[in-house]
Short mmCIF file of C-alpha atoms in Angstrom, two decimals:
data_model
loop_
_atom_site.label_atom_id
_atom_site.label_comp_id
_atom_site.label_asym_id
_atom_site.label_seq_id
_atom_site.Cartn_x
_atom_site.Cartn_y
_atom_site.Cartn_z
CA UNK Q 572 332.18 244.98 171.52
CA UNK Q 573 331.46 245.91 174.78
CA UNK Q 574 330.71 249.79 175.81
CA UNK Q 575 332.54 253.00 176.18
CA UNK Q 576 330.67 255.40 177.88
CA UNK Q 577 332.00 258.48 179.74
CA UNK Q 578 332.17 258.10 183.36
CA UNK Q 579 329.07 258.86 185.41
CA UNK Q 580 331.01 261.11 187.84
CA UNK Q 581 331.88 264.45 185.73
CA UNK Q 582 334.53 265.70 188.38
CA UNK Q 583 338.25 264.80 188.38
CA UNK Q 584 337.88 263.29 191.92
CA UNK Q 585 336.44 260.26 190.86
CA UNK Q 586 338.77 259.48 188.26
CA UNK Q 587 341.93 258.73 190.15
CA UNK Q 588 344.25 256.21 189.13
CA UNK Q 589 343.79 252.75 190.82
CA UNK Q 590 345.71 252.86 194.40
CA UNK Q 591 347.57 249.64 194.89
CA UNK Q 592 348.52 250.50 198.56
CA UNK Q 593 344.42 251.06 199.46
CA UNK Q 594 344.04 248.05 197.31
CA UNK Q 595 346.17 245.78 199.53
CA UNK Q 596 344.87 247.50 203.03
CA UNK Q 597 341.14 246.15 202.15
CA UNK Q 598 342.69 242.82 201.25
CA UNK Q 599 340.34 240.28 203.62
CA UNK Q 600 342.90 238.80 206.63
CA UNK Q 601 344.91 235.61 205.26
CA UNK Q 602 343.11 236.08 201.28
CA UNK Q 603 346.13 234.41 199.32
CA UNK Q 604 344.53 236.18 195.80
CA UNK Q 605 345.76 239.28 194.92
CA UNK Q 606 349.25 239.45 197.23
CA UNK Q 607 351.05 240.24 194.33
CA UNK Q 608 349.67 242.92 192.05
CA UNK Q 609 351.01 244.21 188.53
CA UNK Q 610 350.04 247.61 188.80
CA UNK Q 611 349.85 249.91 184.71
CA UNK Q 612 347.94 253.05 184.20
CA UNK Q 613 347.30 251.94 180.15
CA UNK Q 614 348.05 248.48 178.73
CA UNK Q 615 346.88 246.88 175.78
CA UNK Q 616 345.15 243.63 177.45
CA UNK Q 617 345.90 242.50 180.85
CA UNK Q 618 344.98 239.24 179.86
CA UNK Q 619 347.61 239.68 177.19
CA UNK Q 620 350.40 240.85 179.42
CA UNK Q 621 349.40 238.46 182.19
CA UNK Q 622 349.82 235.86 179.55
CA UNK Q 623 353.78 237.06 178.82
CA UNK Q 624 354.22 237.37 182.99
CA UNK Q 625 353.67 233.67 182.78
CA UNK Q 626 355.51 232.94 179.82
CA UNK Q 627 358.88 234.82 181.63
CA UNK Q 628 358.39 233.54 185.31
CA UNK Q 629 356.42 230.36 185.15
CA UNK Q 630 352.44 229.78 186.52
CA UNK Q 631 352.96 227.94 189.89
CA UNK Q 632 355.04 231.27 191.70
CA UNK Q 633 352.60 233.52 189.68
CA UNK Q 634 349.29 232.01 191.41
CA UNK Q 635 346.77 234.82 192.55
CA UNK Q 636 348.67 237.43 191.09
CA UNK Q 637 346.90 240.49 189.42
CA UNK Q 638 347.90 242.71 186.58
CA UNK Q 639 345.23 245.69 186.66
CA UNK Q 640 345.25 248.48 184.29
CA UNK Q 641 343.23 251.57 184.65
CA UNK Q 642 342.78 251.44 180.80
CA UNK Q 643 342.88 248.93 177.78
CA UNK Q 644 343.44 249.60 174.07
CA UNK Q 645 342.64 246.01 172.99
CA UNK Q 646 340.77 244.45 175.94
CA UNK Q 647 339.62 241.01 175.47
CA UNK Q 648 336.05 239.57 174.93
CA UNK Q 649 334.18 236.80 174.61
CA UNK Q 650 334.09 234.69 171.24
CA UNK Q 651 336.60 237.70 169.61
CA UNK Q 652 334.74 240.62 170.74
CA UNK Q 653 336.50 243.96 172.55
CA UNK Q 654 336.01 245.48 175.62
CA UNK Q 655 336.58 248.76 175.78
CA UNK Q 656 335.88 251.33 178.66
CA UNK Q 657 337.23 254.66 179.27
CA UNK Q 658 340.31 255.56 181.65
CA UNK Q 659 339.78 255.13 185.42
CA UNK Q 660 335.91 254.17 184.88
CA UNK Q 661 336.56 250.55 184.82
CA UNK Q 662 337.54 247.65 186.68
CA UNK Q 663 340.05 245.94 184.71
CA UNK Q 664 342.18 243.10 185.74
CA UNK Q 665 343.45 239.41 185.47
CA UNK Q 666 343.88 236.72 187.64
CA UNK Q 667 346.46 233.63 187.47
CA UNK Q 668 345.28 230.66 188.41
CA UNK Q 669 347.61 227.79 188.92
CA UNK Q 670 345.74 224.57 188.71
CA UNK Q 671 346.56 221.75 191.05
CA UNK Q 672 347.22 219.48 188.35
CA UNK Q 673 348.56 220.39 184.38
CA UNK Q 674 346.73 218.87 181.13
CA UNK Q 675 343.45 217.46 181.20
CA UNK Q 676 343.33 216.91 184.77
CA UNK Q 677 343.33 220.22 185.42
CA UNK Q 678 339.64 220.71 183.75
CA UNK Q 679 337.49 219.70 186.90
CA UNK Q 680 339.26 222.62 188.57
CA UNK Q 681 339.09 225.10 185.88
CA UNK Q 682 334.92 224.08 184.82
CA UNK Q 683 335.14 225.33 188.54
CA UNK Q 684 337.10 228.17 188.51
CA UNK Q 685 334.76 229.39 185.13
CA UNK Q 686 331.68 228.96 187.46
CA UNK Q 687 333.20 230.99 190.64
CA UNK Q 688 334.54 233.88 189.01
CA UNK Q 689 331.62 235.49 187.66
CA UNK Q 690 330.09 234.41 191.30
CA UNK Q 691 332.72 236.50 192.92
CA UNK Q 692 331.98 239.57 191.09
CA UNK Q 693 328.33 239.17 192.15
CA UNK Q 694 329.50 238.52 195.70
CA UNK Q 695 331.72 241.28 195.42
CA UNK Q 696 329.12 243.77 193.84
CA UNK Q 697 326.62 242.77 196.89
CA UNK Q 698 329.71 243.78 199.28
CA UNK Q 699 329.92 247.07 197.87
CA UNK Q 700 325.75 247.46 198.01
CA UNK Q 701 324.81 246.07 194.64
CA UNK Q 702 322.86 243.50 195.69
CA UNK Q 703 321.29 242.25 192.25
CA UNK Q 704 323.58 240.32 190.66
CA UNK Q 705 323.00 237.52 188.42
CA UNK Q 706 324.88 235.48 186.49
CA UNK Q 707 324.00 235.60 182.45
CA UNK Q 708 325.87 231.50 181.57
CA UNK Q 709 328.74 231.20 180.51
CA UNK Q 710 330.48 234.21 182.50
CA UNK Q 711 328.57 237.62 182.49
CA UNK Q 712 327.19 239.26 185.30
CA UNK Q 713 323.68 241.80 184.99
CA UNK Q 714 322.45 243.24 187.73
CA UNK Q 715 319.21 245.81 187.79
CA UNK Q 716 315.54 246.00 186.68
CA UNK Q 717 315.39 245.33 184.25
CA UNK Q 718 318.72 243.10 184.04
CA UNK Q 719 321.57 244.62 182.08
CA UNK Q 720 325.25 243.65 181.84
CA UNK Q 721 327.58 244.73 184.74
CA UNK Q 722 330.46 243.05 183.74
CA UNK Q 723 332.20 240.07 181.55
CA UNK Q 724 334.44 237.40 182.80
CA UNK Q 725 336.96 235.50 180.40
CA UNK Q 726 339.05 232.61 181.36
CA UNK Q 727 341.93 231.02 179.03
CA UNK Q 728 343.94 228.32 180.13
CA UNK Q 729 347.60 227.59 177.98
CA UNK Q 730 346.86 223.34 178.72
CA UNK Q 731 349.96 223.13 180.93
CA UNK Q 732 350.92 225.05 183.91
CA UNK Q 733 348.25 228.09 184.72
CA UNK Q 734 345.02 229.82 183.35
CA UNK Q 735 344.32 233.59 183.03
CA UNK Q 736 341.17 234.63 184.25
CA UNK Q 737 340.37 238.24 182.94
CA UNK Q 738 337.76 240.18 184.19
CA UNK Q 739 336.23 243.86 183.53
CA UNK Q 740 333.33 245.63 185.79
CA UNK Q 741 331.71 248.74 184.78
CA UNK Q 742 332.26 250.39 187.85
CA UNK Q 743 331.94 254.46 187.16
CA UNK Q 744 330.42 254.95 184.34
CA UNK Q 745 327.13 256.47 183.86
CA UNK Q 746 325.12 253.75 182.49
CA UNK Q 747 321.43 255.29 183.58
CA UNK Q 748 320.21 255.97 179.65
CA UNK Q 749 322.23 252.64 178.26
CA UNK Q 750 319.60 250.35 176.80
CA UNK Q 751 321.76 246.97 176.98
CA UNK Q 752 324.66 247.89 179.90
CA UNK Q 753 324.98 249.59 183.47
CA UNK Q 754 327.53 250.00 186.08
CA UNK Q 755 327.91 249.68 190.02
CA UNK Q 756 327.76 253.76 190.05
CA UNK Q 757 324.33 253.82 188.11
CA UNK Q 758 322.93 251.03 190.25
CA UNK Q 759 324.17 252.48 193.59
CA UNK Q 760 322.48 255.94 192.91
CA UNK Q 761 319.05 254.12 191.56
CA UNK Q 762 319.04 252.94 195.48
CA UNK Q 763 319.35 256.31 196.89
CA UNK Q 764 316.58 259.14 196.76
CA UNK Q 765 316.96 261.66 194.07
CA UNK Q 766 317.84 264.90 194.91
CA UNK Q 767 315.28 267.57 195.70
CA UNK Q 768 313.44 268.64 192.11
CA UNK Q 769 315.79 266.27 190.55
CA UNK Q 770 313.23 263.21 190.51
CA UNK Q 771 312.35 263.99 186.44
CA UNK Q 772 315.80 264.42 185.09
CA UNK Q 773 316.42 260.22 183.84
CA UNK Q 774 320.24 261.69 183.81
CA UNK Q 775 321.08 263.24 186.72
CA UNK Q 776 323.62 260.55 187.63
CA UNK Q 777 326.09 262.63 185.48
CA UNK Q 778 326.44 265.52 187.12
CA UNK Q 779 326.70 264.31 191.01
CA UNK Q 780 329.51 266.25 192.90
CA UNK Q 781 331.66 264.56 195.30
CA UNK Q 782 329.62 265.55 198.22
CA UNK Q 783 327.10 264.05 196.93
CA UNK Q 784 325.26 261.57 199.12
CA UNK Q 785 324.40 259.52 195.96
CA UNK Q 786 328.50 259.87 195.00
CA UNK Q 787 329.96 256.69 194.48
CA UNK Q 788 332.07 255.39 197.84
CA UNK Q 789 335.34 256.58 198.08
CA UNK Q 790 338.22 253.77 196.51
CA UNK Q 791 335.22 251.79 195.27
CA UNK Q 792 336.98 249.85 192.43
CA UNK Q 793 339.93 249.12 195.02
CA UNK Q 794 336.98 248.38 197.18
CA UNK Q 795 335.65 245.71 194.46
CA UNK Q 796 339.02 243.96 193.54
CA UNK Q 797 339.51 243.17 196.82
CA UNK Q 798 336.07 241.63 197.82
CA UNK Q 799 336.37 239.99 194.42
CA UNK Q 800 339.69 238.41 195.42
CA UNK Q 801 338.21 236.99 199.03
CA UNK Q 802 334.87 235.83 197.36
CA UNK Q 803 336.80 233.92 194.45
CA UNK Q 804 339.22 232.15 197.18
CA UNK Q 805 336.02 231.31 199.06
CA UNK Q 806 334.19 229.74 196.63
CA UNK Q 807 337.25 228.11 195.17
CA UNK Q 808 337.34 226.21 198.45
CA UNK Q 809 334.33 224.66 197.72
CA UNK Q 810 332.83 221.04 195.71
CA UNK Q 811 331.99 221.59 192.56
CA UNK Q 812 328.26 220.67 193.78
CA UNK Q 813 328.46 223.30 195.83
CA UNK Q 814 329.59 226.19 193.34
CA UNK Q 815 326.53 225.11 191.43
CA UNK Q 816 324.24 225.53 193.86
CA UNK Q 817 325.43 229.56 194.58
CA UNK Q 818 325.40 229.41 190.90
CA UNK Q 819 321.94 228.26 191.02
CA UNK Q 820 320.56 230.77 193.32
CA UNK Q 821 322.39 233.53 190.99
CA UNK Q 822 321.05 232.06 187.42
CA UNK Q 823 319.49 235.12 185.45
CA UNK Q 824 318.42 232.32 182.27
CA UNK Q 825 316.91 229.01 184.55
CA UNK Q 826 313.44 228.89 183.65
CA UNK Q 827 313.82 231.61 180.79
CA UNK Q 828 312.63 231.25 177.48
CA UNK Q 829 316.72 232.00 175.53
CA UNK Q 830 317.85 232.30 172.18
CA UNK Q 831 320.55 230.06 171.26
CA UNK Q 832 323.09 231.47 168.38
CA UNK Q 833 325.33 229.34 166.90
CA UNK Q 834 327.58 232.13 165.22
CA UNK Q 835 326.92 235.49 167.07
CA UNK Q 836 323.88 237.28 168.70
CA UNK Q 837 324.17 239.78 165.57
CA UNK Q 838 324.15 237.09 162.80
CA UNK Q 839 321.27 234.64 162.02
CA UNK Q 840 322.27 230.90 161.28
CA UNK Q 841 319.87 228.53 160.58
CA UNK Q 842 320.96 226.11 163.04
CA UNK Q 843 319.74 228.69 165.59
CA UNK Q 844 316.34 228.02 167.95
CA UNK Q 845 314.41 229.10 170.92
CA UNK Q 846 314.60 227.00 174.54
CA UNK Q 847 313.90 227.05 177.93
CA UNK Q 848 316.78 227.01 180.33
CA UNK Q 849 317.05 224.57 183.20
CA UNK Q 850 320.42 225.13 184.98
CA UNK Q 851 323.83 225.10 184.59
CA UNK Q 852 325.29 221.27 185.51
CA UNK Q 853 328.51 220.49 187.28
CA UNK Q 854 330.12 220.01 183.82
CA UNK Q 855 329.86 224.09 183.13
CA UNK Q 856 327.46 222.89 180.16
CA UNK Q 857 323.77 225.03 180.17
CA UNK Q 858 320.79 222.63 179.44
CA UNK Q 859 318.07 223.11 177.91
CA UNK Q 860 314.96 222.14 176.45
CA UNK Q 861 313.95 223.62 172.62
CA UNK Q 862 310.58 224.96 173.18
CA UNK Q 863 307.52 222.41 172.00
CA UNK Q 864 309.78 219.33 172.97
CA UNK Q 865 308.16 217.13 176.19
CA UNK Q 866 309.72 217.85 179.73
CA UNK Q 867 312.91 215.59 180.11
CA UNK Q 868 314.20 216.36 176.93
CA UNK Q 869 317.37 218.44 177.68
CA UNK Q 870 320.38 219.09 176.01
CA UNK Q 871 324.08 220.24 177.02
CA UNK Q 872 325.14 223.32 175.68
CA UNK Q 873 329.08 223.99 175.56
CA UNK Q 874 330.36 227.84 176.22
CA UNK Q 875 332.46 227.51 173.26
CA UNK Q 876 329.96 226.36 170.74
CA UNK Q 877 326.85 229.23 171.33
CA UNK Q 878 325.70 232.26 172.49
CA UNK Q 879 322.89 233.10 174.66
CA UNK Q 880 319.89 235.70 174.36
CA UNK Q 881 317.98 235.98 176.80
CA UNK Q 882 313.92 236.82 175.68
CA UNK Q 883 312.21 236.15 178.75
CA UNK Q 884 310.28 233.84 181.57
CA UNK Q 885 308.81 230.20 179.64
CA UNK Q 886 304.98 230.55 179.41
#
């Protein structure tokens, strides 16, 4: 599961519902993502109900539309987890993407599209002043020092007319005492001095008042959806080489020393081993090398098949 934690902000101000009009006003000029947006205030999944959307009006019209909710009941994760986050703390949305071709042709585009998104909410983050951004293969994003998780990306594609890219971004949520997770908010007031006679208090983040120079920006999650929107259509415009190489320059795990599960972080299988990552290839597929095997000896990891734990830089 991913985390619910209160949000870092403890004043009704900075809980507002997401404003589509704002939203659409910070649109970049001539950004074709995100023209069309699905706007609920509590929905189960919004990769769920942008799943029925395309079921009732068809992929190809649907492409770059948005269905955000300001909370989830039964938000989506990776390999069957949840994500859950509080009301109005989180950004929580889902992108159609119409492929240019249906079936199997379509993969190229979509190994593409999995490599961009999770690139777009770095490039997005950086927009907003989170500069530290990496991107944990297949889809995550951590950002700090150390690293923790900012956000999770999930895409899911039906095999015939459009995929759903879902995405959620702790965005307000006081994450300065979580040991595994943090959020824009948290990262943005680690920047900024602390307060006068504040400097000893590790959780002062919670208490910040609107005034507050170290208060987060004012519409930041509209503020993040649509810098998200105008990096994804950017990168999206790009060879796959190219994607790799932004991916490249992003990669939290290349030379790491990683953890490969075959069932789940949580449960041991024997089939499980320590490596050295070297990159993410064109294919979407991690390699790596099992640590005490020569240099050259790499294998292709598939998203689908394992998870990845990071444990540090290869000695």
């Amino acid at each position: 599961s991913a985390f619910l934690v209160p949000c870092a902000m403890g004043v009704h101000t900075h809980r507002m519902p997401f404003d589509p009009p704002t939203f659409t006003r910070l649109l970049p000029t001539g950004c074709s993502l995100g023209q069309r947006l699905e706007y609920h205030a509590s929905l189960s999944s919004t990769m769920t109900a942008a799943r029925e959307l395309v079921g009732s009006e068809g992929g190809a019209s649907l492409h770059g539309a948005v269905v955000l909710a300001d909370e989830q009941t039964a938000g989506l994760g990776r390999r069957g987890r949840s994500w859950d986050a509080e009301a109005c703390c989180s950004l929580l949305f889902s992108l159609v993407w119409a492929p240019a071709a249906a079936g199997p042709p379509a993969f190229p585009e979509l190994v593409r599209l999995n490599l961009a998104a999770p690139l777009a909410v770095a490039g997005a983050c950086s927009l907003v002043g989170v500069s530290s951004g990496l991107v944990k293969w297949p889809n995550d994003v951590w950002a700090g020092v150390p690293p923790k998780k900012l956000s999770g990306v999930l895409l899911d594609y039906d095999g015939r007319e459009a995929a759903v890219l879902g995405v959620g971004v702790n965005v307000l949520q006081d994450m300065s005492l979580h040991p595994a997770a943090t959020s824009v908010a948290t990262l943005l007031a680690a920047q900024t001095p602390s307060p006068p006679g504040r400097e000893a208090e590790p959780g002062w983040a919670g208490a910040l008042e609107p005034s507050s120079p170290l208060a987060p920006p004012a519409s930041l999650r509209e503020r993040l959806l649509a810098s998200f929107c105008g990096e994804l259509e950017r990168l999206m415009r790009m060879e796959t080489a190219q994607v790799v190489a932004e991916h490249r320059r992003r990669d939290l795990l290349r030379g790491q020393t990683v953890r490969v599960h075959h069932r789940t972080r949580e449960e041991h299988d024997p089939r499980d081993y320590d490596a050295v990552a070297a990159g993410v290839g064109e294919d979407g597929a991690l390699r790596v090398r099992r640590v005490g095997e020569p240099a050259g000896r790499e294998v292709a990891l598939a998203a689908e098949e394992v998870s990845i734990s990071p444990l540090g830089p290869a000695s």
